[in-house]
Amino acid sequence: MPRRIICLLVITIVLTFAHSTARDGESISPVFYPVKQGSNEIQQAFVAMVKDFAIYSSLLEDVDSSSGYLISLHANNKDEAISFLSPGFEPQLASDIVEAYTQWIPGIEKLVIVPCDGIPVLTQADYNECSFYQANHSSIIFRRSYSGCYSEQDSYLFTVQLSYVDESWKIEKLELLESSD
């Protein structure tokens, strides 16, 4: 009997703490796990994310530079560029990417890639460096830490949120933040 009372007391304390933390407006940080510990669904989402980033890279890197501009080989205008990204990116993010990294040049009537720093691109080589958090069956967040990018002391956290839409995983949100780690 005393053992049962102790268990109930522990459960009550844990639930009270969780409830008071949520009530105070503080959120409990999600726990991220190494991708290699993920389920088959996580593995499939990781592979889909890598393919999505390959689409992004292809749009920005496959260019004709013979005219002095970086002319996209995959899109003649911004709508075509958004459409090119649509298999791997949610519509608003695809539009934001096109707005940030392309420009329509009226004199040559072409869509060109604007040379600038971009977002990190995750590939299969990042597999062991990535972790994940699955909020529900249709949303997964992958995370990768970077350090020593610009100085020995810097640290960045890159998060990629995917959603399961139309029977495929698409990148919905990207975030690169300086980290205090």
CSV table of C-alpha atoms in Angstrom, one decimal:
chain,number,residue,atom,x,y,z
A,1,MET,CA,0.0,0.0,0.0
A,2,PRO,CA,2.7,2.6,0.8
A,3,ARG,CA,4.3,2.0,-2.6
A,4,ARG,CA,1.1,2.8,-4.3
A,5,ILE,CA,0.7,6.0,-2.4
A,6,ILE,CA,4.3,7.0,-3.3
A,7,CYS,CA,3.6,6.4,-7.0
A,8,LEU,CA,0.4,8.4,-6.9
A,9,LEU,CA,2.3,11.2,-5.1
A,10,VAL,CA,5.1,11.3,-7.7
A,11,ILE,CA,2.5,11.3,-10.6
A,12,THR,CA,0.6,14.2,-8.9
A,13,ILE,CA,3.8,16.2,-8.5
A,14,VAL,CA,4.8,15.7,-12.1
A,15,LEU,CA,1.4,16.6,-13.4
A,16,THR,CA,1.2,19.6,-11.1
A,17,PHE,CA,4.6,20.9,-12.3
A,18,ALA,CA,3.7,20.3,-16.0
A,19,HIS,CA,0.4,22.1,-15.5
A,20,SER,CA,1.9,25.1,-13.6
A,21,THR,CA,4.7,25.4,-16.2
A,22,ALA,CA,2.2,25.5,-19.1
A,23,ARG,CA,-0.1,27.9,-17.1
A,24,ASP,CA,2.8,30.3,-16.5
A,25,GLY,CA,3.2,30.8,-20.2
A,26,GLU,CA,6.5,28.9,-20.3
A,27,SER,CA,6.6,26.2,-22.9
A,28,ILE,CA,8.4,22.9,-22.4
A,29,SER,CA,11.1,22.5,-25.1
A,30,PRO,CA,10.6,19.6,-27.4
A,31,VAL,CA,13.1,16.8,-27.1
A,32,PHE,CA,15.1,16.1,-30.3
A,33,TYR,CA,16.4,12.6,-31.1
A,34,PRO,CA,19.2,11.6,-33.6
A,35,VAL,CA,17.7,10.8,-37.0
A,36,LYS,CA,19.2,7.3,-36.9
A,37,GLN,CA,16.9,6.5,-34.0
A,38,GLY,CA,13.8,7.6,-35.9
A,39,SER,CA,11.1,5.3,-37.2
A,40,ASN,CA,10.7,4.4,-40.9
A,41,GLU,CA,8.4,7.5,-41.3
A,42,ILE,CA,11.3,9.7,-40.0
A,43,GLN,CA,13.7,8.1,-42.4
A,44,GLN,CA,11.4,8.7,-45.3
A,45,ALA,CA,10.8,12.3,-44.2
A,46,PHE,CA,14.6,12.8,-44.0
A,47,VAL,CA,15.1,11.4,-47.6
A,48,ALA,CA,12.3,13.6,-48.8
A,49,MET,CA,13.8,16.7,-47.2
A,50,VAL,CA,17.2,15.9,-48.9
A,51,LYS,CA,15.3,15.7,-52.2
A,52,ASP,CA,13.5,19.0,-51.5
A,53,PHE,CA,16.9,20.7,-50.9
A,54,ALA,CA,18.2,19.2,-54.1
A,55,ILE,CA,15.3,20.9,-56.0
A,56,TYR,CA,16.2,24.2,-54.2
A,57,SER,CA,19.9,23.8,-55.2
A,58,SER,CA,19.0,22.9,-58.8
A,59,LEU,CA,17.0,26.1,-59.2
A,60,LEU,CA,19.8,28.3,-57.9
A,61,GLU,CA,22.8,26.5,-59.3
A,62,ASP,CA,21.7,25.3,-62.8
A,63,VAL,CA,22.3,28.5,-64.7
A,64,ASP,CA,23.6,29.9,-68.0
A,65,SER,CA,26.2,32.5,-67.3
A,66,SER,CA,27.2,33.2,-70.9
A,67,SER,CA,25.4,36.6,-70.9
A,68,GLY,CA,27.1,37.8,-67.7
A,69,TYR,CA,23.9,37.1,-65.7
A,70,LEU,CA,23.1,33.8,-63.9
A,71,ILE,CA,20.1,32.9,-65.9
A,72,SER,CA,17.9,30.1,-64.5
A,73,LEU,CA,17.7,27.0,-66.6
A,74,HIS,CA,14.6,25.8,-64.9
A,75,ALA,CA,12.3,28.9,-64.9
A,76,ASN,CA,11.7,31.8,-67.3
A,77,ASN,CA,9.8,33.8,-64.7
A,78,LYS,CA,8.9,33.9,-61.0
A,79,ASP,CA,5.8,31.9,-61.4
A,80,GLU,CA,7.7,29.1,-63.2
A,81,ALA,CA,10.3,29.2,-60.4
A,82,ILE,CA,7.6,28.8,-57.7
A,83,SER,CA,6.2,26.0,-59.7
A,84,PHE,CA,9.6,24.3,-60.0
A,85,LEU,CA,10.0,24.5,-56.2
A,86,SER,CA,6.4,23.3,-55.4
A,87,PRO,CA,7.1,19.6,-55.3
A,88,GLY,CA,9.3,20.2,-52.2
A,89,PHE,CA,8.2,23.4,-50.7
A,90,GLU,CA,4.9,24.8,-49.3
A,91,PRO,CA,3.6,27.6,-51.6
A,92,GLN,CA,4.4,30.5,-49.4
A,93,LEU,CA,8.0,29.4,-48.7
A,94,ALA,CA,8.5,28.7,-52.4
A,95,SER,CA,7.4,32.2,-53.1
A,96,ASP,CA,9.6,33.7,-50.4
A,97,ILE,CA,12.6,31.8,-51.8
A,98,VAL,CA,12.0,33.0,-55.3
A,99,GLU,CA,11.6,36.6,-54.0
A,100,ALA,CA,14.8,36.4,-52.1
A,101,TYR,CA,17.1,34.7,-54.6
A,102,THR,CA,15.8,35.7,-58.1
A,103,GLN,CA,15.2,38.9,-60.0
A,104,TRP,CA,13.5,39.6,-63.3
A,105,ILE,CA,15.7,41.6,-65.6
A,106,PRO,CA,13.5,43.5,-68.0
A,107,GLY,CA,16.2,44.3,-70.5
A,108,ILE,CA,16.9,40.7,-71.3
A,109,GLU,CA,13.4,39.4,-70.3
A,110,LYS,CA,14.9,36.6,-68.1
A,111,LEU,CA,14.8,35.4,-64.6
A,112,VAL,CA,18.2,35.6,-63.0
A,113,ILE,CA,19.6,34.2,-59.8
A,114,VAL,CA,20.9,36.9,-57.4
A,115,PRO,CA,24.4,36.0,-56.1
A,116,CYS,CA,24.2,36.1,-52.3
A,117,ASP,CA,24.6,34.0,-49.2
A,118,GLY,CA,21.9,31.4,-49.0
A,119,ILE,CA,20.5,29.0,-46.5
A,120,PRO,CA,22.3,25.9,-45.5
A,121,VAL,CA,21.5,22.9,-47.7
A,122,LEU,CA,21.0,19.6,-46.0
A,123,THR,CA,22.2,16.5,-47.8
A,124,GLN,CA,22.6,12.8,-47.0
A,125,ALA,CA,26.0,13.7,-45.6
A,126,ASP,CA,24.2,15.5,-42.8
A,127,TYR,CA,22.4,12.4,-41.6
A,128,ASN,CA,24.5,11.8,-38.5
A,129,GLU,CA,24.5,15.5,-37.6
A,130,CYS,CA,20.7,15.9,-37.7
A,131,SER,CA,18.1,15.4,-35.0
A,132,PHE,CA,14.3,15.4,-35.2
A,133,TYR,CA,11.2,16.2,-33.2
A,134,GLN,CA,7.9,14.8,-34.4
A,135,ALA,CA,5.0,16.9,-33.1
A,136,ASN,CA,2.3,14.8,-34.8
A,137,HIS,CA,1.9,12.4,-37.7
A,138,SER,CA,2.0,15.2,-40.3
A,139,SER,CA,4.7,17.5,-38.9
A,140,ILE,CA,8.4,16.8,-38.3
A,141,ILE,CA,11.2,19.3,-37.4
A,142,PHE,CA,14.7,18.5,-38.3
A,143,ARG,CA,17.6,20.3,-36.7
A,144,ARG,CA,21.3,20.7,-37.3
A,145,SER,CA,23.9,22.6,-35.4
A,146,TYR,CA,26.8,24.4,-37.0
A,147,SER,CA,29.8,25.9,-35.2
A,148,GLY,CA,32.9,27.8,-36.3
A,149,CYS,CA,31.3,29.1,-39.5
A,150,TYR,CA,32.5,32.7,-39.3
A,151,SER,CA,34.6,32.6,-36.2
A,152,GLU,CA,35.8,29.9,-33.8
A,153,GLN,CA,33.2,30.8,-31.2
A,154,ASP,CA,30.1,31.1,-33.3
A,155,SER,CA,27.3,28.6,-33.2
A,156,TYR,CA,24.1,28.4,-35.3
A,157,LEU,CA,21.0,26.2,-35.2
A,158,PHE,CA,19.2,25.4,-38.4
A,159,THR,CA,15.7,24.0,-38.2
A,160,VAL,CA,13.6,22.7,-41.1
A,161,GLN,CA,9.9,22.1,-40.5
A,162,LEU,CA,8.2,19.6,-42.8
A,163,SER,CA,4.6,18.9,-43.3
A,164,TYR,CA,2.9,15.9,-44.9
A,165,VAL,CA,0.8,17.3,-47.7
A,166,ASP,CA,-0.7,15.5,-50.7
A,167,GLU,CA,1.0,12.3,-49.8
A,168,SER,CA,4.5,13.8,-49.6
A,169,TRP,CA,6.8,15.6,-47.2
A,170,LYS,CA,7.3,19.3,-48.1
A,171,ILE,CA,9.4,21.9,-46.4
A,172,GLU,CA,7.2,24.4,-44.7
A,173,LYS,CA,9.5,26.6,-42.7
A,174,LEU,CA,13.3,27.3,-42.5
A,175,GLU,CA,15.0,29.0,-39.6
A,176,LEU,CA,18.7,29.7,-39.0
A,177,LEU,CA,19.4,31.3,-35.7
A,178,GLU,CA,22.6,32.1,-33.8
A,179,SER,CA,22.8,29.8,-30.8
A,180,SER,CA,24.2,30.3,-27.4
A,181,ASP,CA,25.8,26.8,-27.2
